[in-house]
Amino acid sequence: MTVENWFEGRVAVVTGGGNGIGRAHALALGRHGAKVVVNDLGGAPNGQGASHEAADAVVAEIRAMGGEAVANHDNVADPATGAKLTQCALDHYGRVDVVIPSAGIVVNNRFEDMTADDLDRVIDVHLKGSFFLAQSAFRQMRAQGYGRFVFTGSGTGMFGHGWMGNYAMAKAGIVGLSHIVAIEGAPHGIVSNVLMPNASSRVGVAMGSGFRELPAFAASMDRIDFAANRKGDPGYSAALALYLASDRCARTRGVFSYAFGRYGEVPLAVSRGWQVEGDEMPGPAEIEKHWDAICRRDELDEPADVYDEYALVLGIR
């Protein structure tokens, strides 16, 4: 691995930076020259408990390699934490250039049994935690004229996973959040993308096995030999995160995936579909008649925003 100071003079905030994928992000940023605010509550994968050890250990590792880092132990589920993290970066290093919200918990249950508390606990950490940190950092980045966001998505949010309705909602919401940050940040040198990482981590182990009551879904999972995954180290995901967080990446409003050694883009596209002719409103029978055309995927468009889809349909792009 080539180590270059891609982030010399840059300041990064990483939540969930004490363990797993967040830890890999924080260490890689420090290794490549960034000053890093390492946030981690230090709780269990289900969000219970707290400890300073995880964040402090990562800070010590960054400093041992000659880098600069400071720990923060606040809970991102608290809306006030986002502003505290931005202020921490400003107080110690004078700016904030990179934000990677990686804090996460899992509270799994079947969809029909999921409680309001199950939902709130996961949404508060993943989605609201990302939102309030991004909102606070965005204001500073706008004033600077520069910023990079790498939000943490998931294949669960894009493709689905049994017994993880709350997690899927949160991760799908993060895609929408990143799009808005990208659109509103574009005039100010702010780039925003989503990374769907894949790695062996304690959160993955904590998923449980209740979803195995779903035969087809369990069979889909059983095809994968996770024990043989030689490219499951979180550092593989961190490599993509660092590129997206760098000033060398001009791409914005994208969704990218890492899995088992493969790096790829997750396109967000719409089919050319079936165009209604004339002024007569169709009914469900007409929809059924043209269903194959509606679902054809040989020609796809990727709208840049909601109105770009309308322009594509109207032929005025």
Tab-separated table of C-alpha atoms in Angstrom:
chain	number	residue	atom	x	y	z
A	1	MET	CA	0.000	0.000	0.000
A	2	THR	CA	1.348	3.409	-0.993
A	3	VAL	CA	1.132	5.968	1.817
A	4	GLU	CA	1.023	9.598	0.708
A	5	ASN	CA	0.012	12.708	2.597
A	6	TRP	CA	-3.227	13.146	0.675
A	7	PHE	CA	-4.754	14.905	3.655
A	8	GLU	CA	-1.928	17.140	4.821
A	9	GLY	CA	-3.498	20.251	6.329
A	10	ARG	CA	-6.961	18.666	6.366
A	11	VAL	CA	-9.081	18.031	9.444
A	12	ALA	CA	-11.436	15.059	9.623
A	13	VAL	CA	-14.234	14.046	11.981
A	14	VAL	CA	-15.024	10.328	12.179
A	15	THR	CA	-17.863	9.035	14.331
A	16	GLY	CA	-17.774	5.440	15.478
A	17	GLY	CA	-14.032	5.804	15.060
A	18	GLY	CA	-13.065	3.524	17.917
A	19	ASN	CA	-14.047	0.189	16.403
A	20	GLY	CA	-14.475	-1.671	13.133
A	21	ILE	CA	-14.888	0.275	9.928
A	22	GLY	CA	-14.841	3.681	11.631
A	23	ARG	CA	-11.561	2.799	13.296
A	24	ALA	CA	-10.084	1.847	9.919
A	25	HIS	CA	-11.213	5.186	8.475
A	26	ALA	CA	-9.707	7.162	11.348
A	27	LEU	CA	-6.381	5.331	11.257
A	28	ALA	CA	-6.108	5.623	7.479
A	29	LEU	CA	-6.847	9.344	7.594
A	30	GLY	CA	-4.190	9.820	10.262
A	31	ARG	CA	-1.725	7.725	8.270
A	32	HIS	CA	-2.308	9.922	5.225
A	33	GLY	CA	-1.728	13.195	7.045
A	34	ALA	CA	-5.127	14.300	8.349
A	35	LYS	CA	-5.734	15.653	11.814
A	36	VAL	CA	-8.550	13.489	13.166
A	37	VAL	CA	-11.344	13.955	15.682
A	38	VAL	CA	-12.132	10.382	16.741
A	39	ASN	CA	-15.628	10.068	18.178
A	40	ASP	CA	-16.843	6.890	19.832
A	41	LEU	CA	-19.266	6.382	22.705
A	42	GLY	CA	-17.599	3.058	23.418
A	43	GLY	CA	-20.841	1.154	23.827
A	44	ALA	CA	-21.903	-2.332	22.820
A	45	PRO	CA	-23.126	-3.086	19.270
A	46	ASN	CA	-26.714	-2.577	20.484
A	47	GLY	CA	-25.847	0.886	21.792
A	48	GLN	CA	-25.813	0.007	25.486
A	49	GLY	CA	-23.023	1.134	27.805
A	50	ALA	CA	-20.136	3.541	27.310
A	51	SER	CA	-16.350	3.592	27.603
A	52	HIS	CA	-13.542	5.960	26.661
A	53	GLU	CA	-11.159	3.135	25.815
A	54	ALA	CA	-11.968	2.619	22.124
A	55	ALA	CA	-11.630	6.236	20.976
A	56	ASP	CA	-8.623	6.867	23.209
A	57	ALA	CA	-6.820	3.809	21.831
A	58	VAL	CA	-7.261	4.960	18.235
A	59	VAL	CA	-6.028	8.438	19.100
A	60	ALA	CA	-2.968	6.868	20.714
A	61	GLU	CA	-2.309	4.809	17.569
A	62	ILE	CA	-2.518	7.877	15.331
A	63	ARG	CA	-0.187	9.826	17.578
A	64	ALA	CA	2.229	6.888	17.720
A	65	MET	CA	2.562	7.022	13.935
A	66	GLY	CA	3.376	10.736	14.156
A	67	GLY	CA	-0.108	12.047	13.443
A	68	GLU	CA	-2.448	14.363	15.290
A	69	ALA	CA	-5.757	13.284	16.794
A	70	VAL	CA	-8.146	14.051	19.619
A	71	ALA	CA	-10.847	11.874	21.154
A	72	ASN	CA	-14.508	12.665	21.732
A	73	HIS	CA	-16.818	10.346	23.659
A	74	ASP	CA	-20.234	11.956	23.142
A	75	ASN	CA	-23.271	10.001	21.953
A	76	VAL	CA	-24.237	10.858	18.368
A	77	ALA	CA	-27.838	9.951	19.229
A	78	ASP	CA	-27.929	13.290	21.070
A	79	PRO	CA	-28.715	16.031	18.499
A	80	ALA	CA	-26.296	18.370	20.292
A	81	THR	CA	-23.314	16.112	19.598
A	82	GLY	CA	-22.993	17.166	15.959
A	83	ALA	CA	-22.261	20.766	16.900
A	84	LYS	CA	-19.926	19.614	19.684
A	85	LEU	CA	-17.879	17.573	17.224
A	86	THR	CA	-17.585	20.433	14.758
A	87	GLN	CA	-16.559	22.757	17.576
A	88	CYS	CA	-14.038	20.186	18.793
A	89	ALA	CA	-12.399	20.219	15.359
A	90	LEU	CA	-12.389	24.022	15.293
A	91	ASP	CA	-11.034	24.359	18.824
A	92	HIS	CA	-8.147	21.960	18.232
A	93	TYR	CA	-7.352	22.421	14.550
A	94	GLY	CA	-9.174	25.516	13.283
A	95	ARG	CA	-11.256	23.935	10.520
A	96	VAL	CA	-13.178	20.846	9.412
A	97	ASP	CA	-12.670	19.424	5.922
A	98	VAL	CA	-13.838	15.814	6.037
A	99	VAL	CA	-16.782	14.219	7.816
A	100	ILE	CA	-17.316	10.449	7.890
A	101	PRO	CA	-20.286	9.468	10.073
A	102	SER	CA	-19.604	5.808	10.827
A	103	ALA	CA	-21.241	5.304	14.227
A	104	GLY	CA	-23.777	2.511	14.171
A	105	ILE	CA	-25.765	0.054	16.246
A	106	VAL	CA	-28.056	-2.877	15.495
A	107	VAL	CA	-31.343	-3.645	17.245
A	108	ASN	CA	-32.889	-6.432	15.200
A	109	ASN	CA	-36.411	-7.803	15.214
A	110	ARG	CA	-38.937	-9.061	12.707
A	111	PHE	CA	-40.812	-6.227	10.999
A	112	GLU	CA	-44.181	-6.986	12.592
A	113	ASP	CA	-42.692	-7.044	16.107
A	114	MET	CA	-40.412	-4.010	15.899
A	115	THR	CA	-41.213	-1.433	18.569
A	116	ALA	CA	-41.041	2.341	18.528
A	117	ASP	CA	-37.988	2.094	20.780
A	118	ASP	CA	-36.291	-0.355	18.375
A	119	LEU	CA	-36.906	2.117	15.574
A	120	ASP	CA	-35.878	5.257	17.434
A	121	ARG	CA	-32.643	3.861	18.818
A	122	VAL	CA	-31.337	2.941	15.368
A	123	ILE	CA	-32.662	6.010	13.550
A	124	ASP	CA	-31.216	8.307	16.230
A	125	VAL	CA	-27.697	6.931	15.808
A	126	HIS	CA	-27.478	6.245	12.079
A	127	LEU	CA	-29.699	8.833	10.427
A	128	LYS	CA	-30.170	11.653	12.925
A	129	GLY	CA	-26.600	11.313	14.143
A	130	SER	CA	-25.369	11.725	10.571
A	131	PHE	CA	-27.786	14.587	9.904
A	132	PHE	CA	-26.895	16.785	12.869
A	133	LEU	CA	-23.147	16.336	12.431
A	134	ALA	CA	-23.417	17.039	8.707
A	135	GLN	CA	-25.580	20.113	9.292
A	136	SER	CA	-23.104	21.618	11.736
A	137	ALA	CA	-20.027	20.805	9.661
A	138	PHE	CA	-21.741	21.986	6.465
A	139	ARG	CA	-21.992	25.528	7.836
A	140	GLN	CA	-18.259	25.622	8.481
A	141	MET	CA	-17.419	24.020	5.128
A	142	ARG	CA	-19.584	26.546	3.324
A	143	ALA	CA	-17.648	29.376	4.957
A	144	GLN	CA	-14.368	27.678	3.966
A	145	GLY	CA	-15.496	26.967	0.412
A	146	TYR	CA	-14.477	23.317	0.748
A	147	GLY	CA	-15.712	20.093	2.294
A	148	ARG	CA	-16.060	16.358	1.835
A	149	PHE	CA	-18.763	14.095	3.268
A	150	VAL	CA	-18.585	10.311	3.099
A	151	PHE	CA	-21.803	8.958	4.571
A	152	THR	CA	-22.026	5.321	5.615
A	153	GLY	CA	-24.722	3.456	3.722
A	154	SER	CA	-25.407	-0.257	3.547
A	155	GLY	CA	-26.511	-3.000	1.215
A	156	THR	CA	-29.277	-3.555	3.767
A	157	GLY	CA	-30.714	-0.150	2.915
A	158	MET	CA	-30.324	-0.571	-0.836
A	159	PHE	CA	-31.128	-4.256	-1.295
A	160	GLY	CA	-32.728	-5.448	1.953
A	161	HIS	CA	-32.037	-7.752	4.902
A	162	GLY	CA	-34.549	-9.689	6.967
A	163	TRP	CA	-35.181	-8.581	10.555
A	164	MET	CA	-33.471	-5.206	9.948
A	165	GLY	CA	-36.319	-2.875	9.033
A	166	ASN	CA	-35.110	-0.071	11.298
A	167	TYR	CA	-31.539	-0.332	10.022
A	168	ALA	CA	-32.681	-0.450	6.387
A	169	MET	CA	-34.821	2.671	6.873
A	170	ALA	CA	-31.918	4.547	8.426
A	171	LYS	CA	-29.436	3.566	5.729
A	172	ALA	CA	-31.839	4.322	2.873
A	173	GLY	CA	-32.476	7.710	4.466
A	174	ILE	CA	-28.753	8.407	4.471
A	175	VAL	CA	-28.712	8.130	0.671
A	176	GLY	CA	-31.349	10.860	0.470
A	177	LEU	CA	-29.448	12.973	2.995
A	178	SER	CA	-26.236	12.722	0.999
A	179	HIS	CA	-28.044	13.776	-2.171
A	180	ILE	CA	-29.294	16.954	-0.499
A	181	VAL	CA	-25.874	17.758	0.939
A	182	ALA	CA	-24.379	17.281	-2.540
A	183	ILE	CA	-26.970	19.502	-4.245
A	184	GLU	CA	-26.865	22.299	-1.675
A	185	GLY	CA	-23.110	22.030	-1.240
A	186	ALA	CA	-22.170	22.130	-4.925
A	187	PRO	CA	-21.897	25.947	-5.140
A	188	HIS	CA	-19.568	25.941	-2.130
A	189	GLY	CA	-16.995	23.296	-3.046
A	190	ILE	CA	-18.701	20.626	-0.954
A	191	VAL	CA	-18.800	17.051	-2.253
A	192	SER	CA	-20.971	14.316	-0.741
A	193	ASN	CA	-21.120	10.584	-1.444
A	194	VAL	CA	-22.279	7.381	0.208
A	195	LEU	CA	-20.045	4.391	0.885
A	196	MET	CA	-21.631	0.983	1.387
A	197	PRO	CA	-18.776	-0.785	3.211
A	198	ASN	CA	-18.294	-4.461	3.857
A	199	ALA	CA	-16.057	-5.892	6.543
A	200	SER	CA	-15.813	-8.362	9.352
A	201	SER	CA	-16.920	-6.379	12.402
A	202	ARG	CA	-18.528	-6.768	15.808
A	203	VAL	CA	-21.750	-5.185	14.526
A	204	GLY	CA	-22.009	-7.886	11.881
A	205	VAL	CA	-21.581	-10.569	14.514
A	206	ALA	CA	-24.301	-8.924	16.633
A	207	MET	CA	-26.972	-9.241	13.921
A	208	GLY	CA	-28.244	-12.488	15.414
A	209	SER	CA	-29.971	-15.228	13.448
A	210	GLY	CA	-33.695	-14.587	13.824
A	211	PHE	CA	-33.951	-13.878	10.109
A	212	ARG	CA	-33.234	-17.550	9.465
A	213	GLU	CA	-36.969	-18.136	9.865
A	214	LEU	CA	-37.169	-16.757	6.297
A	215	PRO	CA	-36.158	-19.786	4.170
A	216	ALA	CA	-35.409	-18.022	0.893
A	217	PHE	CA	-33.469	-15.227	2.578
A	218	ALA	CA	-31.511	-17.657	4.770
A	219	ALA	CA	-30.649	-19.728	1.695
A	220	SER	CA	-29.381	-16.599	-0.044
A	221	MET	CA	-27.061	-15.874	2.869
A	222	ASP	CA	-25.876	-19.475	3.158
A	223	ARG	CA	-24.343	-19.276	-0.324
A	224	ILE	CA	-21.669	-16.975	1.076
A	225	ASP	CA	-18.641	-18.440	2.850
A	226	PHE	CA	-17.847	-15.529	5.143
A	227	ALA	CA	-15.073	-17.456	6.894
A	228	ALA	CA	-13.181	-17.665	3.605
A	229	ASN	CA	-13.382	-13.919	3.001
A	230	ARG	CA	-9.753	-12.910	2.693
A	231	LYS	CA	-10.651	-9.324	1.901
A	232	GLY	CA	-12.890	-8.581	4.866
A	233	ASP	CA	-10.466	-6.318	6.703
A	234	PRO	CA	-12.058	-2.868	7.225
A	235	GLY	CA	-9.013	-1.304	5.581
A	236	TYR	CA	-10.374	-2.309	2.178
A	237	SER	CA	-13.446	-0.143	2.728
A	238	ALA	CA	-11.282	2.634	4.163
A	239	ALA	CA	-9.324	2.897	0.901
A	240	LEU	CA	-12.504	3.862	-0.963
A	241	ALA	CA	-13.598	6.166	1.859
A	242	LEU	CA	-10.312	8.050	1.683
A	243	TYR	CA	-10.510	8.547	-2.058
A	244	LEU	CA	-14.062	9.879	-1.747
A	245	ALA	CA	-12.937	12.155	1.100
A	246	SER	CA	-9.985	13.589	-0.810
A	247	ASP	CA	-9.656	16.694	-2.948
A	248	ARG	CA	-8.818	14.370	-5.854
A	249	CYS	CA	-12.437	13.171	-5.967
A	250	ALA	CA	-14.734	15.630	-7.716
A	251	ARG	CA	-17.568	13.119	-8.073
A	252	THR	CA	-20.585	13.970	-5.939
A	253	ARG	CA	-24.071	12.558	-5.221
A	254	GLY	CA	-22.874	9.010	-5.789
A	255	VAL	CA	-23.324	5.710	-3.990
A	256	PHE	CA	-20.381	3.312	-3.956
A	257	SER	CA	-19.967	-0.236	-2.689
A	258	TYR	CA	-17.128	-2.386	-1.442
A	259	ALA	CA	-17.599	-6.147	-1.046
A	260	PHE	CA	-15.148	-9.068	-1.084
A	261	GLY	CA	-12.437	-7.204	-2.988
A	262	ARG	CA	-14.790	-5.557	-5.506
A	263	TYR	CA	-15.220	-1.793	-5.646
A	264	GLY	CA	-18.244	-0.606	-7.583
A	265	GLU	CA	-20.802	2.121	-8.082
A	266	VAL	CA	-24.463	1.613	-7.225
A	267	PRO	CA	-26.313	3.456	-10.013
A	268	LEU	CA	-29.535	5.271	-9.205
A	269	ALA	CA	-31.413	5.106	-12.467
A	270	VAL	CA	-34.869	5.028	-14.045
A	271	SER	CA	-35.933	3.050	-17.098
A	272	ARG	CA	-37.098	4.771	-20.287
A	273	GLY	CA	-40.369	2.981	-19.626
A	274	TRP	CA	-43.640	3.450	-21.488
A	275	GLN	CA	-44.770	6.894	-22.608
A	276	VAL	CA	-48.537	7.504	-22.708
A	277	GLU	CA	-49.753	8.693	-26.103
A	278	GLY	CA	-52.668	11.077	-26.403
A	279	ASP	CA	-54.709	12.659	-23.630
A	280	GLU	CA	-56.705	9.683	-22.382
A	281	MET	CA	-55.721	8.676	-18.845
A	282	PRO	CA	-54.728	5.000	-18.637
A	283	GLY	CA	-56.183	2.512	-16.180
A	284	PRO	CA	-54.583	-0.529	-14.566
A	285	ALA	CA	-55.302	-2.658	-17.645
A	286	GLU	CA	-53.108	-0.371	-19.761
A	287	ILE	CA	-50.377	-0.507	-17.130
A	288	GLU	CA	-50.502	-4.308	-17.258
A	289	LYS	CA	-50.402	-4.271	-21.053
A	290	HIS	CA	-47.230	-2.172	-21.090
A	291	TRP	CA	-45.630	-3.702	-17.999
A	292	ASP	CA	-42.685	-5.224	-19.869
A	293	ALA	CA	-41.855	-1.862	-21.433
A	294	ILE	CA	-42.134	-0.117	-18.065
A	295	CYS	CA	-39.657	-2.571	-16.545
A	296	ARG	CA	-37.139	-2.783	-19.406
A	297	ARG	CA	-33.603	-2.113	-18.264
A	298	ASP	CA	-31.731	-1.987	-21.535
A	299	GLU	CA	-32.009	1.819	-21.531
A	300	LEU	CA	-31.585	3.620	-18.229
A	301	ASP	CA	-31.222	7.280	-17.338
A	302	GLU	CA	-29.557	8.681	-14.225
A	303	PRO	CA	-31.258	11.946	-13.244
A	304	ALA	CA	-29.076	14.544	-11.531
A	305	ASP	CA	-32.011	15.685	-9.380
A	306	VAL	CA	-35.791	15.373	-9.238
A	307	TYR	CA	-36.376	17.944	-11.993
A	308	ASP	CA	-33.795	16.330	-14.222
A	309	GLU	CA	-36.037	13.254	-14.317
A	310	TYR	CA	-38.909	15.426	-15.536
A	311	ALA	CA	-36.624	16.987	-18.154
A	312	LEU	CA	-35.593	13.540	-19.366
A	313	VAL	CA	-39.230	12.525	-19.822
A	314	LEU	CA	-40.042	15.763	-21.625
A	315	GLY	CA	-36.956	15.556	-23.836
A	316	ILE	CA	-35.561	18.907	-22.710
A	317	ARG	CA	-32.449	17.807	-20.848
